[in-house]
Short mmCIF file of C-alpha atoms in Angstrom, two decimals:
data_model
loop_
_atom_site.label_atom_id
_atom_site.label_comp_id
_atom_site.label_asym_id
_atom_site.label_seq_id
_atom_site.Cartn_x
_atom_site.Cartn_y
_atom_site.Cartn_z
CA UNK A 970 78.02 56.56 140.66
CA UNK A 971 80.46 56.33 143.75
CA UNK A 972 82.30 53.47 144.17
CA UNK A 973 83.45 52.43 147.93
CA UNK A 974 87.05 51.08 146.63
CA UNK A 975 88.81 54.20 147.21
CA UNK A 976 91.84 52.75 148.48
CA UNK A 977 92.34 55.33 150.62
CA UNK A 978 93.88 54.95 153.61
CA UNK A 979 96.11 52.70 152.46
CA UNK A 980 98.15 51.58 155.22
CA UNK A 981 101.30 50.58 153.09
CA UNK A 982 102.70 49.60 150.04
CA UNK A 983 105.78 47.61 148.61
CA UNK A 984 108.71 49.18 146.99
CA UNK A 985 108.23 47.41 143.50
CA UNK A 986 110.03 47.26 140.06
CA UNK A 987 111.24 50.00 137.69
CA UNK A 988 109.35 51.01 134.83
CA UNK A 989 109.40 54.44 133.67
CA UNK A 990 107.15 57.42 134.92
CA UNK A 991 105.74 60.06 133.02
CA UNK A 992 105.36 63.26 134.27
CA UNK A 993 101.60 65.09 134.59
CA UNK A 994 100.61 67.58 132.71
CA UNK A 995 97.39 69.89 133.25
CA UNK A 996 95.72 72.49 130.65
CA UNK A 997 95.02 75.31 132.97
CA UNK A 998 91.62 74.85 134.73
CA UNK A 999 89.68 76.80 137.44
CA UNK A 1000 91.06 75.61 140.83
CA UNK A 1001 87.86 73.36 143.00
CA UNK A 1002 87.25 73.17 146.19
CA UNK A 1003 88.58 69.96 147.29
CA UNK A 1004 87.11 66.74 149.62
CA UNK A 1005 88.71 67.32 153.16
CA UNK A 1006 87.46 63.68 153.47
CA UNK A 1007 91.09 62.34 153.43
CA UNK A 1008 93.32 64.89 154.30
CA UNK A 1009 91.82 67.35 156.95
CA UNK A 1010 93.80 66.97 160.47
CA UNK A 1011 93.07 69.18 163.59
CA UNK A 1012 95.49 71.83 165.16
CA UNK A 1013 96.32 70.17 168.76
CA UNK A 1014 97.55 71.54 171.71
CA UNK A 1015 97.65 75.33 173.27
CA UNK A 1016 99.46 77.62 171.52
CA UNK A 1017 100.45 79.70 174.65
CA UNK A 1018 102.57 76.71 175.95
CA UNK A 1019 104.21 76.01 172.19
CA UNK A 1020 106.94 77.62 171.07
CA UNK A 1021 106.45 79.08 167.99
CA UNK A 1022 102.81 78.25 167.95
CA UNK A 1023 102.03 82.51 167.67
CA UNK A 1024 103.79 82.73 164.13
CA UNK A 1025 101.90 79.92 162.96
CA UNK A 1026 98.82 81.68 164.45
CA UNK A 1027 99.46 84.68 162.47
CA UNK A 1028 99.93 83.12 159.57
CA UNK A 1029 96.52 81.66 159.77
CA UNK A 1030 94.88 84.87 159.39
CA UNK A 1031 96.92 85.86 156.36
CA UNK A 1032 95.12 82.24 154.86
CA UNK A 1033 98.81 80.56 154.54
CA UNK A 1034 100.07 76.97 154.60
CA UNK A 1035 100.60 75.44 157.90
CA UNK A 1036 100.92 71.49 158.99
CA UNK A 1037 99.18 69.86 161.79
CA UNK A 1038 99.53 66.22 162.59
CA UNK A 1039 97.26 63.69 162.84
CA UNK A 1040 97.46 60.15 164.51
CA UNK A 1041 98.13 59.27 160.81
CA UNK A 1042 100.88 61.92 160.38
CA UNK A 1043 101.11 65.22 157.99
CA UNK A 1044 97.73 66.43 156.47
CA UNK A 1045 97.98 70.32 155.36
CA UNK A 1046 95.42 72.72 156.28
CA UNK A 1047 94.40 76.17 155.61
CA UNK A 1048 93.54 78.72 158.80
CA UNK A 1049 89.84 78.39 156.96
CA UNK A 1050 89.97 75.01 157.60
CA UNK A 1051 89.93 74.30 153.97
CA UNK A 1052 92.99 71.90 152.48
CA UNK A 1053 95.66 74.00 151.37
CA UNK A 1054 95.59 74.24 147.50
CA UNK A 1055 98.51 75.48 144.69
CA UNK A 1056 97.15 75.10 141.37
CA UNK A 1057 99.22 73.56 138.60
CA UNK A 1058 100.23 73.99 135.60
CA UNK A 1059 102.05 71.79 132.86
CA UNK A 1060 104.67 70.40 133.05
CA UNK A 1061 105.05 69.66 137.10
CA UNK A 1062 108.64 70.33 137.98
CA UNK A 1063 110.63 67.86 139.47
CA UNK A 1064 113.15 70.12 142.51
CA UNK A 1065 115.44 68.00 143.96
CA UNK A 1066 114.74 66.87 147.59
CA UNK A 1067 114.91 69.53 149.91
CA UNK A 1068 117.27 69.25 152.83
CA UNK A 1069 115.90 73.13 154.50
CA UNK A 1070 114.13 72.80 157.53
CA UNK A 1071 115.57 69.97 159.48
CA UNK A 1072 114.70 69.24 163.29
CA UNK A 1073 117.29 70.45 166.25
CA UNK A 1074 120.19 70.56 163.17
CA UNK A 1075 118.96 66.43 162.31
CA UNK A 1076 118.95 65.65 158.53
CA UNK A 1077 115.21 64.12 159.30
CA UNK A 1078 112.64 65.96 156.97
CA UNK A 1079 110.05 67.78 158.23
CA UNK A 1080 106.40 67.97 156.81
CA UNK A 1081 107.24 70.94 154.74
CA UNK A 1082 109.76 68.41 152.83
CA UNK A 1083 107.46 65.61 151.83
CA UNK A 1084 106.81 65.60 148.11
CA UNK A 1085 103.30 64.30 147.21
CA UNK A 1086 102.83 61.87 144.10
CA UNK A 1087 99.80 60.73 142.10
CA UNK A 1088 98.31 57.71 140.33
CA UNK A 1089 95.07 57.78 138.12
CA UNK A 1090 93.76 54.35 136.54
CA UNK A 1091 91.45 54.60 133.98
CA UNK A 1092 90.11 51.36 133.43
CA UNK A 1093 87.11 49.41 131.45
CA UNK A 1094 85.14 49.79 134.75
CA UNK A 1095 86.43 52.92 136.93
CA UNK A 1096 88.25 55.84 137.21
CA UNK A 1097 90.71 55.98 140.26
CA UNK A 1098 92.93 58.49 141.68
CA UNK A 1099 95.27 58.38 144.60
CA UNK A 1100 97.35 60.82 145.76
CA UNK A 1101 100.29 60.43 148.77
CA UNK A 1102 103.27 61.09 150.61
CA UNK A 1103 106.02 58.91 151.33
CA UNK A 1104 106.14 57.34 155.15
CA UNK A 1105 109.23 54.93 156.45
CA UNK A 1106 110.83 52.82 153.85
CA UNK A 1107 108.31 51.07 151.63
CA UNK A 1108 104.98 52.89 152.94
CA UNK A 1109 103.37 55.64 152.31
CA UNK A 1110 100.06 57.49 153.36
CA UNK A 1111 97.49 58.48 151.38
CA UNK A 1112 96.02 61.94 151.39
CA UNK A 1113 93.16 62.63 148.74
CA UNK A 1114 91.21 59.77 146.89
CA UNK A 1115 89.12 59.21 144.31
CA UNK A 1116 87.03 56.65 142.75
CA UNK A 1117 84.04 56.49 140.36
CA UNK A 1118 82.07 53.42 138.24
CA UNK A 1119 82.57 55.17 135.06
CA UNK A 1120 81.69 51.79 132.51
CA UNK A 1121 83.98 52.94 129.72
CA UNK A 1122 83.82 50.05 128.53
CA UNK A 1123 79.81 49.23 128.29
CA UNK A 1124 79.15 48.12 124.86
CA UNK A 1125 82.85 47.61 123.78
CA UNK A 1126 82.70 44.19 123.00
CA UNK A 1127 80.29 44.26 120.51
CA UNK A 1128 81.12 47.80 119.04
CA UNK A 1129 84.73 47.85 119.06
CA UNK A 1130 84.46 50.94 120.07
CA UNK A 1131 83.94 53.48 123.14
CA UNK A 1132 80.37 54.84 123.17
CA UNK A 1133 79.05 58.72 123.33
CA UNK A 1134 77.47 58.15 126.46
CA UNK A 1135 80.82 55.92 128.06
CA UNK A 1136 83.27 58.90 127.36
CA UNK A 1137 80.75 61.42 128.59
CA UNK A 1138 80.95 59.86 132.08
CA UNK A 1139 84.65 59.11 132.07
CA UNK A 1140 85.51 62.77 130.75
CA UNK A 1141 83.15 64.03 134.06
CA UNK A 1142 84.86 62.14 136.29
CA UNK A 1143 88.81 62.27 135.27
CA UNK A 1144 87.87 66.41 135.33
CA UNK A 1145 86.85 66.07 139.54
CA UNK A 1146 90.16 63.88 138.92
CA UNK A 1147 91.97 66.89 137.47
CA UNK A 1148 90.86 69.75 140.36
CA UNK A 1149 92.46 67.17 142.88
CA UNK A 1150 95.63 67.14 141.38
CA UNK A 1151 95.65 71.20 140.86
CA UNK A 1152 95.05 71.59 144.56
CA UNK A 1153 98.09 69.60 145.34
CA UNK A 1154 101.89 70.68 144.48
CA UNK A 1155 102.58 67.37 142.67
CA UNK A 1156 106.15 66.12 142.06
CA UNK A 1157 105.38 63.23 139.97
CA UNK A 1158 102.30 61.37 138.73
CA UNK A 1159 101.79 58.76 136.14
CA UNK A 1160 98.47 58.92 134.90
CA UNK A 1161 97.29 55.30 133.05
CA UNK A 1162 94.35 53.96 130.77
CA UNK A 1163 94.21 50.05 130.16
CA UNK A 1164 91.59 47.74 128.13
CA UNK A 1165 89.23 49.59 127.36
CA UNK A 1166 91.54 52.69 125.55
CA UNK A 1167 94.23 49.87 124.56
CA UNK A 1168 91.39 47.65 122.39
CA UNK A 1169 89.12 50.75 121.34
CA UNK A 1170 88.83 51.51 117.59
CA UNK A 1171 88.62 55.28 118.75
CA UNK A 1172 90.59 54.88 122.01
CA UNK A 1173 93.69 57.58 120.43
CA UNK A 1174 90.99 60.16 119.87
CA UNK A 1175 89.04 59.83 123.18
CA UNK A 1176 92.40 60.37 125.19
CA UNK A 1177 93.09 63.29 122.68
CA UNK A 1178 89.49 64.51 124.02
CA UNK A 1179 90.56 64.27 128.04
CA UNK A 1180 93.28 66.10 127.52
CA UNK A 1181 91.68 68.96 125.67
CA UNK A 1182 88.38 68.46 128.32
CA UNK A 1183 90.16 67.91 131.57
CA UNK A 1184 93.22 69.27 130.71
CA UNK A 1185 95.21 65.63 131.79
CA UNK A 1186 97.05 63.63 129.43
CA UNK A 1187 97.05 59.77 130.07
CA UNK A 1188 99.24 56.95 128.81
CA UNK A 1189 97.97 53.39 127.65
CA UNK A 1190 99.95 51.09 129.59
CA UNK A 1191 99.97 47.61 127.56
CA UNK A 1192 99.01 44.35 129.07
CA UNK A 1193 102.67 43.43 130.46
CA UNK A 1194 103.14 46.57 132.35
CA UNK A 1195 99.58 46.16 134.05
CA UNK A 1196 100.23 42.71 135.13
CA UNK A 1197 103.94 44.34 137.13
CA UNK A 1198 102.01 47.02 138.19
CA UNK A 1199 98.97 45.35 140.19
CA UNK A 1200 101.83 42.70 141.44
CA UNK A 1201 104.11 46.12 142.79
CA UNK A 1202 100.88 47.07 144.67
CA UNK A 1203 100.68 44.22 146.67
CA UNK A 1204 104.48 43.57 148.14
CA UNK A 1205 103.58 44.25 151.49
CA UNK A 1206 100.56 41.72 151.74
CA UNK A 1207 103.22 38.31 150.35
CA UNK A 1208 104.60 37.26 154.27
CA UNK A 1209 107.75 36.59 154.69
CA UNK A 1210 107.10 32.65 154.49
CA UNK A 1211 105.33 32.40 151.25
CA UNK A 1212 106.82 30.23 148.47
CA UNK A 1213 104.52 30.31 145.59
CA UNK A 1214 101.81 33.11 144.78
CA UNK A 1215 99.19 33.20 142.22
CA UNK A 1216 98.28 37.15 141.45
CA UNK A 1217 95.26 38.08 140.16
CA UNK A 1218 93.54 41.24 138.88
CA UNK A 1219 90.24 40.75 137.30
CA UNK A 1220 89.45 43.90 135.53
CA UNK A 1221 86.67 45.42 133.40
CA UNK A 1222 87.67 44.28 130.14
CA UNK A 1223 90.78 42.03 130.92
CA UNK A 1224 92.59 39.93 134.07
CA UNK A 1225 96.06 40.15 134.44
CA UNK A 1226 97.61 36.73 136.39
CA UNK A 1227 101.29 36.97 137.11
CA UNK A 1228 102.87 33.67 138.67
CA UNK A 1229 104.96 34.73 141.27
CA UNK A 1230 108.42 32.54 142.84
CA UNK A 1231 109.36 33.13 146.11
CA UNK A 1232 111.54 29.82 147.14
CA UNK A 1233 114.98 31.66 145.88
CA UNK A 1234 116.98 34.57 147.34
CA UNK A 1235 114.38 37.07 147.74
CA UNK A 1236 114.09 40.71 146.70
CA UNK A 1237 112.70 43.58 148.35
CA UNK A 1238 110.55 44.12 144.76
CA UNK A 1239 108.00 41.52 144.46
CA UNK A 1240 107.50 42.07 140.77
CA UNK A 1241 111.04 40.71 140.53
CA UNK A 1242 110.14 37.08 141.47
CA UNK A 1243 107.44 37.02 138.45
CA UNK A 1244 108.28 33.63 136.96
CA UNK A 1245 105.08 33.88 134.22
CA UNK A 1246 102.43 36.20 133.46
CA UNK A 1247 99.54 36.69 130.95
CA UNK A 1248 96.58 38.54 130.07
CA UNK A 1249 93.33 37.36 129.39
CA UNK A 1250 91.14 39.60 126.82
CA UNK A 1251 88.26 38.85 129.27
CA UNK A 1252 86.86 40.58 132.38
CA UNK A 1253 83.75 41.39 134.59
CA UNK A 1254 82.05 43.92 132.00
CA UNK A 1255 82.87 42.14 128.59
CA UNK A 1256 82.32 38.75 130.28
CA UNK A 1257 78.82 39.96 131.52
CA UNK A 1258 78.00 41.29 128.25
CA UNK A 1259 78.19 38.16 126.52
CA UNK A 1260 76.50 36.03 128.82
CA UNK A 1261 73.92 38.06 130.42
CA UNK A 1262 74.57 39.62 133.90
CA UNK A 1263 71.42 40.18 135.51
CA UNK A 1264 69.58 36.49 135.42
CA UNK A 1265 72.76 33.98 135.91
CA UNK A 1266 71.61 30.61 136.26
CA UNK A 1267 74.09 27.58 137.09
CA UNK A 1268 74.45 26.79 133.68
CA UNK A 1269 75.32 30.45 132.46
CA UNK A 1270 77.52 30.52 134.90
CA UNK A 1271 79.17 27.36 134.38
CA UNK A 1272 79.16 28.13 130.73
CA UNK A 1273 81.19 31.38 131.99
CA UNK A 1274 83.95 29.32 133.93
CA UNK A 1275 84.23 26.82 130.90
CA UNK A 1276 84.95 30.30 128.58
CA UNK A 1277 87.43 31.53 131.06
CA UNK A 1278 89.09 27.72 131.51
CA UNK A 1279 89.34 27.76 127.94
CA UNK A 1280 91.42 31.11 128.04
CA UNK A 1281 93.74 30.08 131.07
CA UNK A 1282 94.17 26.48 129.28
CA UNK A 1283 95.93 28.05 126.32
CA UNK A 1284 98.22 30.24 128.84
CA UNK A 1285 101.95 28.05 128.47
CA UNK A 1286 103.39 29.65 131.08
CA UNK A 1287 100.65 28.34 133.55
CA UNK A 1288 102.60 25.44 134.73
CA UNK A 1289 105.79 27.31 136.05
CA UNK A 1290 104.38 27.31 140.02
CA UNK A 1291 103.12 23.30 139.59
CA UNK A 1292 105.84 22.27 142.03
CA UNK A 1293 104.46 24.69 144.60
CA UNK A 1294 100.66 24.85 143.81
CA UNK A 1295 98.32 23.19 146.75
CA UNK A 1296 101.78 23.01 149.16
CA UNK A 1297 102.02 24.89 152.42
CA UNK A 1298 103.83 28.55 151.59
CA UNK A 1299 101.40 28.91 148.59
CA UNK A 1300 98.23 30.93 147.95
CA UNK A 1301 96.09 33.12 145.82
CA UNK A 1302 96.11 36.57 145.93
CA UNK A 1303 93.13 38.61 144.57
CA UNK A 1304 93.16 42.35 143.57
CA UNK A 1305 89.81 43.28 142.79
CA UNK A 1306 86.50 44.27 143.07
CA UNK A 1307 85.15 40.68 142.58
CA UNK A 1308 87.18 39.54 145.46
CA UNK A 1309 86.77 42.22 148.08
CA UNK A 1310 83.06 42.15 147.02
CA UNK A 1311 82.95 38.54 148.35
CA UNK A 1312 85.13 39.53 151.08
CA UNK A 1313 82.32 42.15 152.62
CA UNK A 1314 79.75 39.86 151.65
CA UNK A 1315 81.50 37.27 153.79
CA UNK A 1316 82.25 39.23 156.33
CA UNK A 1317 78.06 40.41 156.41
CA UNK A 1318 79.21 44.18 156.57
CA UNK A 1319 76.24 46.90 156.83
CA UNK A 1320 79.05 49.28 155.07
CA UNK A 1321 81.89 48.32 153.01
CA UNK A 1322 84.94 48.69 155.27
CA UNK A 1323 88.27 48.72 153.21
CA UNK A 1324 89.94 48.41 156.60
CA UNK A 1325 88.32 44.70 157.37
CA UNK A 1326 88.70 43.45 153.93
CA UNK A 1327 92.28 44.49 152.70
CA UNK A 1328 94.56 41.74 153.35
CA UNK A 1329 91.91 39.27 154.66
CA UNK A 1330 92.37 35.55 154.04
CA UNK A 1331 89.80 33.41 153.22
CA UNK A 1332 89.42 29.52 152.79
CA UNK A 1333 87.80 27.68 150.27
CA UNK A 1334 85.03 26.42 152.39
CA UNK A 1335 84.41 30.28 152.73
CA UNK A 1336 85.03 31.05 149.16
CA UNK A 1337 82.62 28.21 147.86
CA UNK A 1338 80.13 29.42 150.58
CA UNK A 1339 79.97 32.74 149.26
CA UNK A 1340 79.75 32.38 145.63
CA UNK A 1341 77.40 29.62 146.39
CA UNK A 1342 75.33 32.46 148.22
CA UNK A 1343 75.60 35.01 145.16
CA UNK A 1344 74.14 32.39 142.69
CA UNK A 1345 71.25 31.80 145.12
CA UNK A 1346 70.24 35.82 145.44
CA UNK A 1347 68.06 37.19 141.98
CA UNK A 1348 69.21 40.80 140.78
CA UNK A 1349 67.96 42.41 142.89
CA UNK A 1350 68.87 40.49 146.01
CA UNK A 1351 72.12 41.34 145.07
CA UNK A 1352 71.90 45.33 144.47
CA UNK A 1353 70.74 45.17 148.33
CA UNK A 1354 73.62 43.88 149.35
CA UNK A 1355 75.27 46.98 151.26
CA UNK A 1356 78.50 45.54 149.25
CA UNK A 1357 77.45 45.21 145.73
CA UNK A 1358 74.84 47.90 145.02
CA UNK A 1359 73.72 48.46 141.79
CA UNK A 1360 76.35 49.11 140.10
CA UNK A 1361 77.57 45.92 140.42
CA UNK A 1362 74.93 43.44 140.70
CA UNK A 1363 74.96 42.81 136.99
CA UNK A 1364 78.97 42.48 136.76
CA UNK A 1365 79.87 40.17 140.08
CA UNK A 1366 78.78 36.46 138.96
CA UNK A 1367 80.73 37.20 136.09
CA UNK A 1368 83.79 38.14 138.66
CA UNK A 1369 83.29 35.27 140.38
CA UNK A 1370 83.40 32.91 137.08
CA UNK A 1371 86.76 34.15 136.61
CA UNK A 1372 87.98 33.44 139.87
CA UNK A 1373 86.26 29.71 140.00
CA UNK A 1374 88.45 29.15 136.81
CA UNK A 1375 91.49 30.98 138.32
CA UNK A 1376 91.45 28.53 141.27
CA UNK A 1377 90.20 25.62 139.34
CA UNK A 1378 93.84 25.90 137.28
CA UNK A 1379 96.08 26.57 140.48
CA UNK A 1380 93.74 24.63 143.45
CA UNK A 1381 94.70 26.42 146.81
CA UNK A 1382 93.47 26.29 150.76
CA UNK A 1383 93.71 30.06 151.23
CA UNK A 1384 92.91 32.81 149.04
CA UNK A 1385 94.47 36.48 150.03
CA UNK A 1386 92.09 39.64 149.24
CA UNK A 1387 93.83 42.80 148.16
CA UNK A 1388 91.90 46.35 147.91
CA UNK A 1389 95.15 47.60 146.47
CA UNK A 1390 96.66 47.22 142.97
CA UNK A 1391 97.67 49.80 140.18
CA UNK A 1392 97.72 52.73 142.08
CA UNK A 1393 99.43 51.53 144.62
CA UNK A 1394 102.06 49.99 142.45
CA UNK A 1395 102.46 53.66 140.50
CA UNK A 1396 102.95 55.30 143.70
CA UNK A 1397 105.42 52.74 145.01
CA UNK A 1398 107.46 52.85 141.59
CA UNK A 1399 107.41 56.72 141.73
CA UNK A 1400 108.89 57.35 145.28
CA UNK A 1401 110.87 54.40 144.65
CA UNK A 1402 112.75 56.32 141.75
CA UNK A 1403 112.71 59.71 143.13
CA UNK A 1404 114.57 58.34 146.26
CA UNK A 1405 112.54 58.81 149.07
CA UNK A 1406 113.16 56.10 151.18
CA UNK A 1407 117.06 56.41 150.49
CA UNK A 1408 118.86 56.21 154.11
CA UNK A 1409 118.55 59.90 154.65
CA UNK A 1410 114.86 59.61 154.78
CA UNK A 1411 113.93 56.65 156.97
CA UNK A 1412 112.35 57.18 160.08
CA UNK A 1413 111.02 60.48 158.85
CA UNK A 1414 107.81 61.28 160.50
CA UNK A 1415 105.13 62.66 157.89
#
């Protein structure tokens, strides 16, 4: 099951706070083929009338590196047209940034110089990978992505534990996961699991499993950590003139809100101006679970926003933005699939289009409108929407409950959709401690 929130082509991302990094480690593993889907750029120009261009012809035929620009700047191809690939093995180094290679005697980098970094989330719901290179200050482009409904956590709410057939499918995927990252000369990664491995009875012993299967060893972030990361991935989309944010990230198995003050002196790391935060021990899969996903009447789904009020009513911290809430400078800000789901659906896209729907706003007429429309379609109404499908038809009423109890508790005119979050905070943290955008490095064209 492909899902259609890769997030690549992500166009930026926020420098954000600093929480540690862990390096990636791989058990060797036969190198794949990888997707040229987000990395494969075109040669352009004549070589006869380049200098240089005849080396880089030569080494072509010998099947070596060389770099070709895009509009989108450095992709790395091989003279097979296939994307250059270095297998890995554990532990990645970490070289110093290298200086070599610099333009007419400039400092600038060049391609050859830009160190590529990873992020894998393995949540209750998917498995996502992104993998980048740093741009100017603050942004960076992605290269290779990869995303998969996995449902690790189907069943964990009434088990306690992750089933057979869950960790068959997660295993599967984090392994196409794993070839990605060998074809790539990684500097850093951080590599996470959340609810689903945090709450599992057997959660230890499946990530002992993935790292003898796939040969990738993953680190359960807790619930405080999560919250800072999804609120690091989503700097750039806070304006300049915002005074209060409510960020949400309704997950598989839980929903991280983080309350977010912007009326002081303001710092370049939004995850700095977090004021209150909390996790609830509820999201789209376990929430569906209990209630039924598939037939969702008004009263099952009113009996879901009443669970979820319930939740956000014993959250003490939920008053800290009350002398901002429903004032101009304040709004929501959603990063999910619940959100950008109603976002396409709003939008009455054929084809999900990540480019339409990340950082569009919406108004509560719109987001009344649309929820309103989802309780009106049956089942399978909904899997023919081109953005739900089945494998979410059954999970996005219970999305929505969340949110109607999110906005019920902080009332808002505009509501901010993010197709960004963890990954995009990892990668931010990452180049942000390795130094990338240091003054040495900005206006460096990847």
């Amino acid at each position: 099951m492909e899902d259609r929130n890769t997030g690549a082509g992500a166009p930026e991302a926020g420098v954000a706070g600093d929480l540690p990094a862990s390096r990636v480690s791989f058990a060797p593993q036969p190198v794949a083929t990888l997707s040229r889907q987000h990395d494969s750029a075109p040669d352009r120009g004549d070589a006869a009338h380049q200098p240089g261009k005849g080396k880089k012809r030569r080494k072509r035929r010998r099947g070596r590196k060389v770099f070709a620009r895009d509009d989108h700047g450095l992709a790395t191809v091989r003279a097979d047209g296939e994307p250059a690939s270095a297998a890995a093995t554990a532990p990645v180094p970490a070289p110093a940034m290298r200086r070599e290679g610099a333009i007419h005697g400039s400092s600038r980098p060049t391609g050859r110089d830009l160190p590529v970094f990873a992020a894998l989330d393995l949540g209750t719901n998917n498995c996502r990978l992104l993998v980048a290179i740093p741009q100017r200050h603050g942004q960076f482009r992605v290269i290779d992505a990869f995303s998969r409904i996995v449902r690790l956590g189907e069943g964990l709410s009434s088990s306690g534990s992750l089933s057979q057939q869950a960790m068959d499918r997660a295993v599967e995927a984090l392994k196409v996961c794993a070839d990605k990252l060998r074809n790539r000369s990684v500097r850093r990664a951080r590599l996470i699991a959340t609810e689903a491995c945090r709450s599992a009875s057997n959660g230890a012993e499946f990530l002992d499993r993935v790292e003898r299967e796939a040969g990738l060893k993953l680190e359960i972030i807790d619930r405080q950590t999560e919250a800072r990361l999804a609120v690091s991935g989503c700097g750039s989309l806070v304006e300049r003139n915002t005074r209060g944010v409510v960020l949400f990230d309704i997950g598989g198995g839980s929903s991280e809100i983080a309350l977010i003050d912007l009326t002081g002196h303001r710092s370049s790391r939004l995850a700095n101006h977090i004021v209150s935060w909390t996790s609830l021990p509820v999201g789209v899969v376990s929430l569906a679970e209990r209630f039924g996903g598939r037939t969702v009447t008004e009263s099952v789904f009113r009996a879901m926003v009443d669970d979820v009020r319930v939740r956000l009513d014993d959250f003490k911290g939920r008053t800290k933005l009350d002398h901002l809430v429903a004032r101009p400078g304040f709004h929501l800000l959603g990063t999910s699939g619940t959100v950008t789901t109603l976002a396409g659906v709003h939008l009455e896209l054929e084809r999900y289009d990540r480019r339409r729907v990340d950082g569009l706003w919406m108004d509560n007429d719109s987001v009344d409108r649309m929820i309103g429309k989802l309780l009106g379609w049956n089942f399978d109404q909904r899997v023919a929407n081109p953005c739900i499908g089945a494998d979410r038809a059954d999970l996005v009423l219970a999305g929505c409950a969340i949110l109607e109890a999110i906005r019920a508790v902080w009332p808002s005119e505009r509501l901010r959709v993010a197709d960004r979050g963890l990954r995009e905070g990892i990668l931010s943290e990452l180049m942000a401690q390795e130094g990338v955008w240091q003054e040495r490095w900005r206006g460096a064209r990847p």
